[in-house]
mmCIF file with all atom_site columns, C-alpha atoms in Angstrom:
data_model
loop_
_atom_site.group_PDB
_atom_site.id
_atom_site.type_symbol
_atom_site.label_atom_id
_atom_site.label_alt_id
_atom_site.label_comp_id
_atom_site.label_asym_id
_atom_site.label_entity_id
_atom_site.label_seq_id
_atom_site.pdbx_PDB_ins_code
_atom_site.Cartn_x
_atom_site.Cartn_y
_atom_site.Cartn_z
_atom_site.occupancy
_atom_site.B_iso_or_equiv
_atom_site.pdbx_formal_charge
_atom_site.auth_seq_id
_atom_site.auth_comp_id
_atom_site.auth_asym_id
_atom_site.auth_atom_id
_atom_site.pdbx_PDB_model_num
ATOM 1   C CA . SER H 1 1   ? 0.000   0.000  0.000   1.00 72.00 ? 1   SER H CA 1
ATOM 2   C CA . TYR H 1 2   ? 1.053   3.580  -0.601  1.00 87.00 ? 2   TYR H CA 1
ATOM 3   C CA . GLU H 1 3   ? 1.929   6.158  2.040   1.00 92.00 ? 3   GLU H CA 1
ATOM 4   C CA . LEU H 1 4   ? 1.884   9.933  1.977   1.00 95.00 ? 4   LEU H CA 1
ATOM 5   C CA . THR H 1 5   ? 3.988   11.778 4.544   1.00 97.00 ? 5   THR H CA 1
ATOM 6   C CA . GLN H 1 6   ? 3.173   15.254 5.843   1.00 97.00 ? 6   GLN H CA 1
ATOM 7   C CA . PRO H 1 7   ? 4.675   17.274 8.710   1.00 97.00 ? 7   PRO H CA 1
ATOM 8   C CA . SER H 1 8   ? 2.419   17.144 11.740  1.00 97.00 ? 8   SER H CA 1
ATOM 9   C CA . SER H 1 9   ? 2.395   20.902 12.241  1.00 97.00 ? 9   SER H CA 1
ATOM 10  C CA . VAL H 1 10  ? 3.389   24.200 10.668  1.00 97.00 ? 10  VAL H CA 1
ATOM 11  C CA . SER H 1 11  ? 3.287   27.580 12.367  1.00 97.00 ? 11  SER H CA 1
ATOM 12  C CA . VAL H 1 12  ? 3.306   30.930 10.609  1.00 96.00 ? 12  VAL H CA 1
ATOM 13  C CA . SER H 1 13  ? 2.736   34.563 11.511  1.00 96.00 ? 13  SER H CA 1
ATOM 14  C CA . PRO H 1 14  ? -0.162  36.404 9.851   1.00 96.00 ? 14  PRO H CA 1
ATOM 15  C CA . GLY H 1 15  ? 0.884   37.700 6.440   1.00 96.00 ? 15  GLY H CA 1
ATOM 16  C CA . GLN H 1 16  ? 3.784   35.288 6.133   1.00 97.00 ? 16  GLN H CA 1
ATOM 17  C CA . THR H 1 17  ? 4.058   32.249 3.853   1.00 97.00 ? 17  THR H CA 1
ATOM 18  C CA . ALA H 1 18  ? 3.218   28.735 5.005   1.00 97.00 ? 18  ALA H CA 1
ATOM 19  C CA . ARG H 1 19  ? 4.456   25.721 3.087   1.00 98.00 ? 19  ARG H CA 1
ATOM 20  C CA . ILE H 1 20  ? 3.167   22.198 3.650   1.00 98.00 ? 20  ILE H CA 1
ATOM 21  C CA . THR H 1 21  ? 4.825   19.247 1.978   1.00 97.00 ? 21  THR H CA 1
ATOM 22  C CA . CYS H 1 22  ? 3.431   15.851 1.044   1.00 97.00 ? 22  CYS H CA 1
ATOM 23  C CA . SER H 1 23  ? 5.841   13.097 0.049   1.00 96.00 ? 23  SER H CA 1
ATOM 24  C CA . GLY H 1 24  ? 5.366   9.631  -1.376  1.00 93.00 ? 24  GLY H CA 1
ATOM 25  C CA . ASP H 1 25  ? 6.584   7.440  -4.214  1.00 89.00 ? 25  ASP H CA 1
ATOM 26  C CA . VAL H 1 26  ? 3.123   7.317  -5.760  1.00 87.00 ? 26  VAL H CA 1
ATOM 27  C CA . LEU H 1 27  ? 3.238   11.079 -6.350  1.00 88.00 ? 27  LEU H CA 1
ATOM 28  C CA . ALA H 1 28  ? 5.657   10.582 -9.233  1.00 86.00 ? 28  ALA H CA 1
ATOM 29  C CA . ARG H 1 29  ? 2.721   9.280  -11.280 1.00 87.00 ? 29  ARG H CA 1
ATOM 30  C CA . LYS H 1 30  ? -0.447  10.443 -9.502  1.00 89.00 ? 30  LYS H CA 1
ATOM 31  C CA . TYR H 1 31  ? -1.925  13.893 -9.004  1.00 93.00 ? 31  TYR H CA 1
ATOM 32  C CA . VAL H 1 32  ? -2.528  15.267 -5.515  1.00 95.00 ? 32  VAL H CA 1
ATOM 33  C CA . ARG H 1 33  ? -5.485  17.080 -4.004  1.00 96.00 ? 33  ARG H CA 1
ATOM 34  C CA . TRP H 1 34  ? -5.309  19.225 -0.892  1.00 98.00 ? 34  TRP H CA 1
ATOM 35  C CA . PHE H 1 35  ? -8.189  19.514 1.563   1.00 98.00 ? 35  PHE H CA 1
ATOM 36  C CA . GLN H 1 36  ? -8.652  22.073 4.306   1.00 98.00 ? 36  GLN H CA 1
ATOM 37  C CA . GLN H 1 37  ? -10.576 21.000 7.400   1.00 98.00 ? 37  GLN H CA 1
ATOM 38  C CA . LYS H 1 38  ? -11.600 23.319 10.217  1.00 97.00 ? 38  LYS H CA 1
ATOM 39  C CA . PRO H 1 39  ? -12.766 21.935 13.576  1.00 95.00 ? 39  PRO H CA 1
ATOM 40  C CA . GLY H 1 40  ? -16.171 20.284 13.404  1.00 94.00 ? 40  GLY H CA 1
ATOM 41  C CA . GLN H 1 41  ? -16.466 20.837 9.670   1.00 96.00 ? 41  GLN H CA 1
ATOM 42  C CA . ALA H 1 42  ? -16.222 18.726 6.553   1.00 96.00 ? 42  ALA H CA 1
ATOM 43  C CA . PRO H 1 43  ? -13.052 18.922 4.443   1.00 97.00 ? 43  PRO H CA 1
ATOM 44  C CA . VAL H 1 44  ? -12.995 21.449 1.617   1.00 97.00 ? 44  VAL H CA 1
ATOM 45  C CA . LEU H 1 45  ? -11.000 21.030 -1.591  1.00 96.00 ? 45  LEU H CA 1
ATOM 46  C CA . VAL H 1 46  ? -8.437  23.834 -2.007  1.00 97.00 ? 46  VAL H CA 1
ATOM 47  C CA . ILE H 1 47  ? -6.119  22.388 -4.687  1.00 97.00 ? 47  ILE H CA 1
ATOM 48  C CA . TYR H 1 48  ? -6.527  19.605 -7.290  1.00 95.00 ? 48  TYR H CA 1
ATOM 49  C CA . LYS H 1 49  ? -4.240  18.167 -9.981  1.00 94.00 ? 49  LYS H CA 1
ATOM 50  C CA . ASP H 1 50  ? -1.258  19.319 -7.901  1.00 94.00 ? 50  ASP H CA 1
ATOM 51  C CA . SER H 1 51  ? -1.711  23.027 -8.648  1.00 96.00 ? 51  SER H CA 1
ATOM 52  C CA . GLU H 1 52  ? -5.234  23.824 -9.860  1.00 96.00 ? 52  GLU H CA 1
ATOM 53  C CA . ARG H 1 53  ? -7.433  25.982 -7.639  1.00 97.00 ? 53  ARG H CA 1
ATOM 54  C CA . PRO H 1 54  ? -11.220 25.430 -7.526  1.00 94.00 ? 54  PRO H CA 1
ATOM 55  C CA . ALA H 1 55  ? -13.559 28.349 -7.984  1.00 93.00 ? 55  ALA H CA 1
ATOM 56  C CA . GLY H 1 56  ? -13.985 30.326 -4.786  1.00 95.00 ? 56  GLY H CA 1
ATOM 57  C CA . ILE H 1 57  ? -10.643 29.391 -3.245  1.00 97.00 ? 57  ILE H CA 1
ATOM 58  C CA . PRO H 1 58  ? -8.481  32.465 -2.545  1.00 97.00 ? 58  PRO H CA 1
ATOM 59  C CA . GLU H 1 59  ? -5.466  33.046 -4.779  1.00 97.00 ? 59  GLU H CA 1
ATOM 60  C CA . ARG H 1 60  ? -3.144  32.866 -1.779  1.00 97.00 ? 60  ARG H CA 1
ATOM 61  C CA . PHE H 1 61  ? -3.506  29.073 -1.963  1.00 98.00 ? 61  PHE H CA 1
ATOM 62  C CA . SER H 1 62  ? -1.230  27.469 -4.542  1.00 98.00 ? 62  SER H CA 1
ATOM 63  C CA . GLY H 1 63  ? 0.305   24.085 -5.226  1.00 97.00 ? 63  GLY H CA 1
ATOM 64  C CA . SER H 1 64  ? 3.451   22.775 -6.853  1.00 96.00 ? 64  SER H CA 1
ATOM 65  C CA . SER H 1 65  ? 5.055   19.445 -7.560  1.00 94.00 ? 65  SER H CA 1
ATOM 66  C CA . SER H 1 66  ? 8.586   18.118 -7.910  1.00 93.00 ? 66  SER H CA 1
ATOM 67  C CA . GLY H 1 67  ? 9.237   14.429 -8.308  1.00 91.00 ? 67  GLY H CA 1
ATOM 68  C CA . THR H 1 68  ? 7.757   12.607 -5.332  1.00 93.00 ? 68  THR H CA 1
ATOM 69  C CA . THR H 1 69  ? 6.970   15.725 -3.291  1.00 95.00 ? 69  THR H CA 1
ATOM 70  C CA . VAL H 1 70  ? 4.120   18.167 -3.656  1.00 97.00 ? 70  VAL H CA 1
ATOM 71  C CA . THR H 1 71  ? 3.793   21.430 -1.758  1.00 97.00 ? 71  THR H CA 1
ATOM 72  C CA . LEU H 1 72  ? 0.805   23.491 -0.689  1.00 98.00 ? 72  LEU H CA 1
ATOM 73  C CA . THR H 1 73  ? 1.735   27.150 -0.230  1.00 98.00 ? 73  THR H CA 1
ATOM 74  C CA . ILE H 1 74  ? -0.361  29.730 1.572   1.00 98.00 ? 74  ILE H CA 1
ATOM 75  C CA . SER H 1 75  ? 1.028   33.120 0.630   1.00 97.00 ? 75  SER H CA 1
ATOM 76  C CA . GLY H 1 76  ? 0.133   35.830 3.106   1.00 96.00 ? 76  GLY H CA 1
ATOM 77  C CA . ALA H 1 77  ? -1.560  33.467 5.553   1.00 97.00 ? 77  ALA H CA 1
ATOM 78  C CA . GLN H 1 78  ? -4.664  34.774 7.298   1.00 97.00 ? 78  GLN H CA 1
ATOM 79  C CA . VAL H 1 79  ? -6.003  33.846 10.715  1.00 96.00 ? 79  VAL H CA 1
ATOM 80  C CA . GLU H 1 80  ? -8.945  32.123 9.001   1.00 97.00 ? 80  GLU H CA 1
ATOM 81  C CA . ASP H 1 81  ? -6.501  29.763 7.265   1.00 98.00 ? 81  ASP H CA 1
ATOM 82  C CA . GLU H 1 82  ? -5.795  28.063 10.583  1.00 98.00 ? 82  GLU H CA 1
ATOM 83  C CA . ALA H 1 83  ? -6.922  24.478 9.991   1.00 98.00 ? 83  ALA H CA 1
ATOM 84  C CA . ASP H 1 84  ? -5.816  20.928 9.299   1.00 98.00 ? 84  ASP H CA 1
ATOM 85  C CA . TYR H 1 85  ? -4.629  20.256 5.759   1.00 98.00 ? 85  TYR H CA 1
ATOM 86  C CA . TYR H 1 86  ? -4.608  16.831 4.122   1.00 98.00 ? 86  TYR H CA 1
ATOM 87  C CA . CYS H 1 87  ? -3.058  15.709 0.872   1.00 97.00 ? 87  CYS H CA 1
ATOM 88  C CA . TYR H 1 88  ? -4.751  12.948 -1.093  1.00 96.00 ? 88  TYR H CA 1
ATOM 89  C CA . SER H 1 89  ? -3.658  10.914 -4.094  1.00 94.00 ? 89  SER H CA 1
ATOM 90  C CA . ALA H 1 90  ? -5.709  9.038  -6.651  1.00 81.00 ? 90  ALA H CA 1
ATOM 91  C CA . ALA H 1 91  ? -4.348  5.844  -5.095  1.00 85.00 ? 91  ALA H CA 1
ATOM 92  C CA . ARG H 1 92  ? -7.061  6.309  -2.422  1.00 92.00 ? 92  ARG H CA 1
ATOM 93  C CA . VAL H 1 93  ? -4.563  7.445  0.186   1.00 93.00 ? 93  VAL H CA 1
ATOM 94  C CA . PHE H 1 94  ? -4.603  10.459 2.510   1.00 96.00 ? 94  PHE H CA 1
ATOM 95  C CA . GLY H 1 95  ? -1.596  11.983 4.157   1.00 97.00 ? 95  GLY H CA 1
ATOM 96  C CA . GLY H 1 96  ? -1.608  12.108 7.928   1.00 97.00 ? 96  GLY H CA 1
ATOM 97  C CA . GLY H 1 97  ? -2.561  15.777 8.007   1.00 98.00 ? 97  GLY H CA 1
ATOM 98  C CA . THR H 1 98  ? -0.791  19.003 8.964   1.00 98.00 ? 98  THR H CA 1
ATOM 99  C CA . ARG H 1 99  ? -2.102  21.394 11.607  1.00 98.00 ? 99  ARG H CA 1
ATOM 100 C CA . VAL H 1 100 ? -1.451  24.949 10.421  1.00 98.00 ? 100 VAL H CA 1
ATOM 101 C CA . THR H 1 101 ? -1.355  27.540 13.169  1.00 97.00 ? 101 THR H CA 1
ATOM 102 C CA . VAL H 1 102 ? -1.448  31.233 12.279  1.00 96.00 ? 102 VAL H CA 1
ATOM 103 C CA . LEU H 1 103 ? -0.383  33.457 15.158  1.00 90.00 ? 103 LEU H CA 1
ATOM 104 C CA . GLU O 2 1   ? -25.896 23.792 -4.922  1.00 92.00 ? 1   GLU O CA 1
ATOM 105 C CA . VAL O 2 2   ? -24.355 20.397 -4.217  1.00 93.00 ? 2   VAL O CA 1
ATOM 106 C CA . GLN O 2 3   ? -25.655 18.938 -0.963  1.00 96.00 ? 3   GLN O CA 1
ATOM 107 C CA . LEU O 2 4   ? -24.903 15.627 0.728   1.00 97.00 ? 4   LEU O CA 1
ATOM 108 C CA . LEU O 2 5   ? -26.631 14.625 3.961   1.00 98.00 ? 5   LEU O CA 1
ATOM 109 C CA . GLU O 2 6   ? -25.513 11.588 5.923   1.00 98.00 ? 6   GLU O CA 1
ATOM 110 C CA . SER O 2 7   ? -27.701 9.778  8.437   1.00 98.00 ? 7   SER O CA 1
ATOM 111 C CA . GLY O 2 8   ? -27.883 6.509  10.327  1.00 98.00 ? 8   GLY O CA 1
ATOM 112 C CA . GLY O 2 9   ? -25.016 6.932  12.747  1.00 97.00 ? 9   GLY O CA 1
ATOM 113 C CA . GLY O 2 10  ? -25.269 6.140  16.420  1.00 97.00 ? 10  GLY O CA 1
ATOM 114 C CA . LEU O 2 11  ? -24.063 3.943  19.258  1.00 98.00 ? 11  LEU O CA 1
ATOM 115 C CA . VAL O 2 12  ? -23.701 0.244  18.535  1.00 98.00 ? 12  VAL O CA 1
ATOM 116 C CA . GLU O 2 13  ? -22.154 -2.622 20.483  1.00 97.00 ? 13  GLU O CA 1
ATOM 117 C CA . PRO O 2 14  ? -19.097 -4.487 19.205  1.00 98.00 ? 14  PRO O CA 1
ATOM 118 C CA . GLY O 2 15  ? -20.192 -7.125 16.701  1.00 98.00 ? 15  GLY O CA 1
ATOM 119 C CA . GLY O 2 16  ? -23.276 -5.173 15.776  1.00 98.00 ? 16  GLY O CA 1
ATOM 120 C CA . SER O 2 17  ? -24.441 -3.681 12.497  1.00 98.00 ? 17  SER O CA 1
ATOM 121 C CA . LEU O 2 18  ? -25.394 -0.260 11.227  1.00 98.00 ? 18  LEU O CA 1
ATOM 122 C CA . ARG O 2 19  ? -26.527 1.117  7.883   1.00 98.00 ? 19  ARG O CA 1
ATOM 123 C CA . LEU O 2 20  ? -25.528 4.616  6.869   1.00 98.00 ? 20  LEU O CA 1
ATOM 124 C CA . SER O 2 21  ? -27.339 6.630  4.222   1.00 98.00 ? 21  SER O CA 1
ATOM 125 C CA . CYS O 2 22  ? -26.317 9.682  2.230   1.00 98.00 ? 22  CYS O CA 1
ATOM 126 C CA . ALA O 2 23  ? -29.024 11.662 0.446   1.00 98.00 ? 23  ALA O CA 1
ATOM 127 C CA . VAL O 2 24  ? -27.734 13.945 -2.281  1.00 97.00 ? 24  VAL O CA 1
ATOM 128 C CA . SER O 2 25  ? -29.082 16.858 -4.288  1.00 96.00 ? 25  SER O CA 1
ATOM 129 C CA . GLY O 2 26  ? -27.789 19.561 -6.595  1.00 95.00 ? 26  GLY O CA 1
ATOM 130 C CA . PHE O 2 27  ? -26.172 17.242 -9.142  1.00 94.00 ? 27  PHE O CA 1
ATOM 131 C CA . THR O 2 28  ? -27.077 14.232 -11.287 1.00 95.00 ? 28  THR O CA 1
ATOM 132 C CA . PHE O 2 29  ? -26.321 11.468 -8.801  1.00 95.00 ? 29  PHE O CA 1
ATOM 133 C CA . SER O 2 30  ? -26.289 8.671  -11.354 1.00 94.00 ? 30  SER O CA 1
ATOM 134 C CA . ASN O 2 31  ? -23.456 10.347 -13.306 1.00 94.00 ? 31  ASN O CA 1
ATOM 135 C CA . TYR O 2 32  ? -20.906 10.191 -10.523 1.00 95.00 ? 32  TYR O CA 1
ATOM 136 C CA . ALA O 2 33  ? -18.973 7.691  -8.468  1.00 96.00 ? 33  ALA O CA 1
ATOM 137 C CA . MET O 2 34  ? -19.418 8.080  -4.726  1.00 97.00 ? 34  MET O CA 1
ATOM 138 C CA . SER O 2 35  ? -17.193 7.395  -1.743  1.00 97.00 ? 35  SER O CA 1
ATOM 139 C CA . TRP O 2 36  ? -17.215 7.018  2.025   1.00 98.00 ? 36  TRP O CA 1
ATOM 140 C CA . VAL O 2 37  ? -14.369 8.464  4.077   1.00 98.00 ? 37  VAL O CA 1
ATOM 141 C CA . ARG O 2 38  ? -14.091 8.261  7.855   1.00 98.00 ? 38  ARG O CA 1
ATOM 142 C CA . GLN O 2 39  ? -12.278 10.133 10.597  1.00 98.00 ? 39  GLN O CA 1
ATOM 143 C CA . ALA O 2 40  ? -11.687 8.628  14.022  1.00 98.00 ? 40  ALA O CA 1
ATOM 144 C CA . PRO O 2 41  ? -11.868 11.095 16.934  1.00 97.00 ? 41  PRO O CA 1
ATOM 145 C CA . GLY O 2 42  ? -8.815  13.343 16.867  1.00 95.00 ? 42  GLY O CA 1
ATOM 146 C CA . LYS O 2 43  ? -7.309  11.449 13.931  1.00 97.00 ? 43  LYS O CA 1
ATOM 147 C CA . GLY O 2 44  ? -6.837  11.934 10.212  1.00 97.00 ? 44  GLY O CA 1
ATOM 148 C CA . LEU O 2 45  ? -8.950  11.034 7.199   1.00 97.00 ? 45  LEU O CA 1
ATOM 149 C CA . GLU O 2 46  ? -9.202  7.437  6.000   1.00 97.00 ? 46  GLU O CA 1
ATOM 150 C CA . TRP O 2 47  ? -10.722 6.371  2.684   1.00 96.00 ? 47  TRP O CA 1
ATOM 151 C CA . VAL O 2 48  ? -13.255 3.563  3.273   1.00 97.00 ? 48  VAL O CA 1
ATOM 152 C CA . SER O 2 49  ? -15.001 2.654  0.024   1.00 97.00 ? 49  SER O CA 1
ATOM 153 C CA . THR O 2 50  ? -15.945 3.799  -3.476  1.00 96.00 ? 50  THR O CA 1
ATOM 154 C CA . ILE O 2 51  ? -18.722 2.747  -5.832  1.00 96.00 ? 51  ILE O CA 1
ATOM 155 C CA . SER O 2 52  ? -18.874 3.460  -9.559  1.00 93.00 ? 52  SER O CA 1
ATOM 156 C CA . LEU O 2 53  ? -21.756 5.405  -11.074 1.00 87.00 ? 53  LEU O CA 1
ATOM 157 C CA . GLY O 2 54  ? -23.607 2.296  -12.201 1.00 83.00 ? 54  GLY O CA 1
ATOM 158 C CA . SER O 2 55  ? -22.720 0.144  -9.167  1.00 75.00 ? 55  SER O CA 1
ATOM 159 C CA . GLY O 2 56  ? -20.686 -2.124 -11.442 1.00 81.00 ? 56  GLY O CA 1
ATOM 160 C CA . SER O 2 57  ? -17.504 -1.592 -9.490  1.00 93.00 ? 57  SER O CA 1
ATOM 161 C CA . THR O 2 58  ? -16.813 -1.283 -5.782  1.00 96.00 ? 58  THR O CA 1
ATOM 162 C CA . SER O 2 59  ? -13.595 -1.027 -3.802  1.00 95.00 ? 59  SER O CA 1
ATOM 163 C CA . TYR O 2 60  ? -12.797 -1.138 -0.098  1.00 97.00 ? 60  TYR O CA 1
ATOM 164 C CA . ALA O 2 61  ? -10.012 -0.342 2.308   1.00 96.00 ? 61  ALA O CA 1
ATOM 165 C CA . ASP O 2 62  ? -8.373  -3.466 3.708   1.00 95.00 ? 62  ASP O CA 1
ATOM 166 C CA . SER O 2 63  ? -9.546  -2.453 7.178   1.00 96.00 ? 63  SER O CA 1
ATOM 167 C CA . VAL O 2 64  ? -13.225 -2.899 6.246   1.00 98.00 ? 64  VAL O CA 1
ATOM 168 C CA . LYS O 2 65  ? -13.119 -5.452 3.432   1.00 97.00 ? 65  LYS O CA 1
ATOM 169 C CA . GLY O 2 66  ? -15.521 -8.318 4.049   1.00 97.00 ? 66  GLY O CA 1
ATOM 170 C CA . ARG O 2 67  ? -17.423 -6.397 6.734   1.00 98.00 ? 67  ARG O CA 1
ATOM 171 C CA . PHE O 2 68  ? -18.708 -3.278 4.945   1.00 98.00 ? 68  PHE O CA 1
ATOM 172 C CA . THR O 2 69  ? -20.791 -3.096 1.762   1.00 98.00 ? 69  THR O CA 1
ATOM 173 C CA . ILE O 2 70  ? -21.289 0.050  -0.288  1.00 97.00 ? 70  ILE O CA 1
ATOM 174 C CA . SER O 2 71  ? -24.361 0.399  -2.505  1.00 96.00 ? 71  SER O CA 1
ATOM 175 C CA . ARG O 2 72  ? -26.481 3.063  -4.149  1.00 96.00 ? 72  ARG O CA 1
ATOM 176 C CA . ASP O 2 73  ? -30.032 3.663  -5.326  1.00 95.00 ? 73  ASP O CA 1
ATOM 177 C CA . ASN O 2 74  ? -29.865 5.991  -8.305  1.00 94.00 ? 74  ASN O CA 1
ATOM 178 C CA . SER O 2 75  ? -33.667 6.286  -8.400  1.00 94.00 ? 75  SER O CA 1
ATOM 179 C CA . LYS O 2 76  ? -33.590 7.783  -4.890  1.00 96.00 ? 76  LYS O CA 1
ATOM 180 C CA . ASN O 2 77  ? -30.307 9.728  -5.158  1.00 96.00 ? 77  ASN O CA 1
ATOM 181 C CA . THR O 2 78  ? -29.041 7.858  -2.115  1.00 97.00 ? 78  THR O CA 1
ATOM 182 C CA . LEU O 2 79  ? -25.766 6.193  -1.185  1.00 97.00 ? 79  LEU O CA 1
ATOM 183 C CA . PHE O 2 80  ? -25.512 3.502  1.491   1.00 98.00 ? 80  PHE O CA 1
ATOM 184 C CA . LEU O 2 81  ? -22.886 1.850  3.653   1.00 98.00 ? 81  LEU O CA 1
ATOM 185 C CA . GLN O 2 82  ? -23.845 -1.389 5.372   1.00 98.00 ? 82  GLN O CA 1
ATOM 186 C CA . MET O 2 83  ? -21.479 -2.006 8.270   1.00 98.00 ? 83  MET O CA 1
ATOM 187 C CA . ASN O 2 84  ? -21.384 -5.438 9.900   1.00 98.00 ? 84  ASN O CA 1
ATOM 188 C CA . SER O 2 85  ? -19.186 -7.006 12.596  1.00 98.00 ? 85  SER O CA 1
ATOM 189 C CA . LEU O 2 86  ? -18.338 -3.591 13.930  1.00 98.00 ? 86  LEU O CA 1
ATOM 190 C CA . ILE O 2 87  ? -15.276 -3.155 16.146  1.00 98.00 ? 87  ILE O CA 1
ATOM 191 C CA . ALA O 2 88  ? -14.079 -0.322 18.367  1.00 98.00 ? 88  ALA O CA 1
ATOM 192 C CA . ASP O 2 89  ? -11.663 0.857  15.667  1.00 98.00 ? 89  ASP O CA 1
ATOM 193 C CA . ASP O 2 90  ? -14.650 1.617  13.429  1.00 98.00 ? 90  ASP O CA 1
ATOM 194 C CA . THR O 2 91  ? -15.626 4.475  15.757  1.00 98.00 ? 91  THR O CA 1
ATOM 195 C CA . ALA O 2 92  ? -15.462 7.578  13.583  1.00 98.00 ? 92  ALA O CA 1
ATOM 196 C CA . VAL O 2 93  ? -17.331 10.294 11.761  1.00 98.00 ? 93  VAL O CA 1
ATOM 197 C CA . TYR O 2 94  ? -18.320 8.892  8.383   1.00 98.00 ? 94  TYR O CA 1
ATOM 198 C CA . PHE O 2 95  ? -18.450 11.306 5.455   1.00 98.00 ? 95  PHE O CA 1
ATOM 199 C CA . CYS O 2 96  ? -19.958 10.600 2.061   1.00 98.00 ? 96  CYS O CA 1
ATOM 200 C CA . ALA O 2 97  ? -18.415 12.378 -0.896  1.00 97.00 ? 97  ALA O CA 1
ATOM 201 C CA . LYS O 2 98  ? -19.088 12.976 -4.570  1.00 96.00 ? 98  LYS O CA 1
ATOM 202 C CA . ASP O 2 99  ? -16.153 11.329 -6.296  1.00 93.00 ? 99  ASP O CA 1
ATOM 203 C CA . VAL O 2 100 ? -14.370 12.630 -9.371  1.00 90.00 ? 100 VAL O CA 1
ATOM 204 C CA . ASP O 2 101 ? -11.028 10.819 -9.410  1.00 87.00 ? 101 ASP O CA 1
ATOM 205 C CA . GLY O 2 102 ? -11.213 11.228 -5.641  1.00 90.00 ? 102 GLY O CA 1
ATOM 206 C CA . PRO O 2 103 ? -13.418 13.051 -3.105  1.00 92.00 ? 103 PRO O CA 1
ATOM 207 C CA . LEU O 2 104 ? -14.695 16.387 -4.344  1.00 92.00 ? 104 LEU O CA 1
ATOM 208 C CA . HIS O 2 105 ? -17.736 17.575 -2.365  1.00 94.00 ? 105 HIS O CA 1
ATOM 209 C CA . TRP O 2 106 ? -18.354 16.244 1.136   1.00 96.00 ? 106 TRP O CA 1
ATOM 210 C CA . GLY O 2 107 ? -21.305 15.930 3.488   1.00 97.00 ? 107 GLY O CA 1
ATOM 211 C CA . GLN O 2 108 ? -21.086 17.012 7.118   1.00 97.00 ? 108 GLN O CA 1
ATOM 212 C CA . GLY O 2 109 ? -20.706 13.458 8.373   1.00 97.00 ? 109 GLY O CA 1
ATOM 213 C CA . THR O 2 110 ? -22.477 11.121 10.803  1.00 98.00 ? 110 THR O CA 1
ATOM 214 C CA . LEU O 2 111 ? -20.890 9.778  13.982  1.00 98.00 ? 111 LEU O CA 1
ATOM 215 C CA . VAL O 2 112 ? -20.645 6.046  14.572  1.00 98.00 ? 112 VAL O CA 1
ATOM 216 C CA . THR O 2 113 ? -19.608 4.915  18.042  1.00 98.00 ? 113 THR O CA 1
ATOM 217 C CA . VAL O 2 114 ? -18.832 1.267  18.677  1.00 98.00 ? 114 VAL O CA 1
ATOM 218 C CA . SER O 2 115 ? -18.831 0.580  22.398  1.00 97.00 ? 115 SER O CA 1
ATOM 219 C CA . SER O 2 116 ? -20.349 -1.713 24.987  1.00 95.00 ? 116 SER O CA 1
#
């Protein structure tokens, strides 16, 4: 079975840039999605196909890919971006999640 | 507007059964694959099962294979998850999701607690 590895936590000051990585061998041949989940809420798609942004997602969210690692970048992080972020690959696997703290 | 509403969760004893439902609206249900994803308390997301648009293909996580059965009723725009032989590790919030090469839109989830 495949595994996707994320850091457990990332902290950033408001207005600064947060970067969350997701690593796994399967990412060399599968696209990644990123989901944002706030406490008590359902996950929300923020990035698909490694770097595409769905309608309604702020431009400060972006994605990139290099080999077996993909990165979610939040440029100019806002307090409302504080949440858990999960990567997901088409191999039906989620990363373990990254808690992003903005303070 | 895409809406997915799960129901059927609750408290069940180990070894028991439960059937979850997910009623959808806002899109043509029969045109899309559907999935169940769960989240144990304080833990991450875990894919559980996926069913193709015509029910011709189903897949399951190893952790639930042989115990859970996914199905759908396209005439009623409803997705189901039959859960048998439940164990404590099945305790989680269960989300249904519209699937387009992976989860896309999610419901708010229904809590299943397996405990004596």
